[in-house]
C-alpha angles and dihedrals in degrees: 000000000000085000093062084080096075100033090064091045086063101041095052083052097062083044098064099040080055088058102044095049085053097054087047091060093043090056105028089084098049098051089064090065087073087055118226112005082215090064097065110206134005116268113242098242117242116273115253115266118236128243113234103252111229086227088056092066116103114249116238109266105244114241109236110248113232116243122292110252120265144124129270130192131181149130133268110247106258087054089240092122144009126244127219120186120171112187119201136177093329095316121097129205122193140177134207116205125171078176101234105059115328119091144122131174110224125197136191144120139294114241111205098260100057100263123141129184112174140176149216154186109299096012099305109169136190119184118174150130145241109230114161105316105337144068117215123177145105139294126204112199127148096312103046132275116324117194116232148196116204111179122204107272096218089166125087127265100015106102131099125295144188141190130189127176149121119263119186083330104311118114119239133209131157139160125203126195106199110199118212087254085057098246107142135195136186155145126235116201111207104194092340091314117121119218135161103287116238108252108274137219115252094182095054099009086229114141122197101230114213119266084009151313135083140247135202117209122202124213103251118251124180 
């Protein structure tokens, strides 16, 4: 009887390796499911890259237009001289008249954005820019800048001329700016010296020269 106590001893040790193999078997399939134990712990896989949308791409800025071609007249601010300017594919020609002895024509491009800066003989300088129907700016002929508005002339005949010829051996050259309302106003150089210019025809563009003669203006175009 005293020898049961080993006995026991023995048997609940087979029992517990018994226990233990089977727990082992129980478990061992489970651990391969986290990948190599060297490895420690499971990388977070990249997030997943995203596909340029069609709709994401930027649309193409659109280039300004420069302004559609057309004639303006006006009348410097303080109301001492009249403006032409006559704008054509991109190139601009204007003329300043105080109509006795002061004028220039001044010629230059269009930027796209309206913008003119034109130039004439002895420095003359007109700097100015489209904006709606209108062109409103500065000229800068023999007295200083003068600010100016010149309006679309939408009516015929208003617009700028010009007329240049030789007449029993003088040479003859004149410019005419013809307002909407149908006012006028111009300078005729005979040999280099200015002088008010005779009233001119819109309708023919003929103008009756003093003590004879005849002239025939032409509208400007750049």
């Amino acid at each position: 009887m005293k020898r049961s106590g080993p006995l026991f001893t023995l048997l609940g040790g087979l029992l517990l390796a018994l226990f233990m193999l089977t727990l082992n078997a129980t478990t061992g399939s489970g651990s391969s499911s986290y990948g190599d134990s060297s490895s420690g712990a499971a990388k977070p896989a990249p997030p997943p890259t995203a596909s340029a949308s069609p709709s994401a791409k930027p649309s193409p800025s659109k280039k300004p237009r420069p302004p559609a071609d057309g004639k303006y007249t006006g009348r410097t601010d303080d109301d001492t001289a009249s403006v032409a300017i006559t704008l054509r594919d991109g190139r601009a020609t204007a003329y300043f008249c105080d109509g006795r002895t002061t004028e220039s024509w001044l010629k230059g491009d269009v930027e796209d954005d309206g913008s003119l800066r034109l130039t004439g003989k002895g420095g003359a300088k007109l700097e100015g820019r489209v904006k709606g129907d209108t062109v409103r700016g500065t000229a800068d002929v023999r007295g200083g800048p003068r600010p100016f508005t010149a309006p679309r002339a939408e009516k015929q005949p208003a617009g700028l001329y010009r007329a240049r010829a030789e007449v029993r051996g003088e040479r003859l050259d004149g410019g005419w700016i013809v307002q909407p309302d149908g006012s006028q106003v111009g300078i005729l150089s005979r040999d280099g010296k200015p002088a008010e210019a005779p009233r001119l025809d819109p309708a023919t563009g003929a103008v009756r020269l003093p003590g004879g003669g005849r002239l025939t203006a032409r509208p400007v175009v750049p």
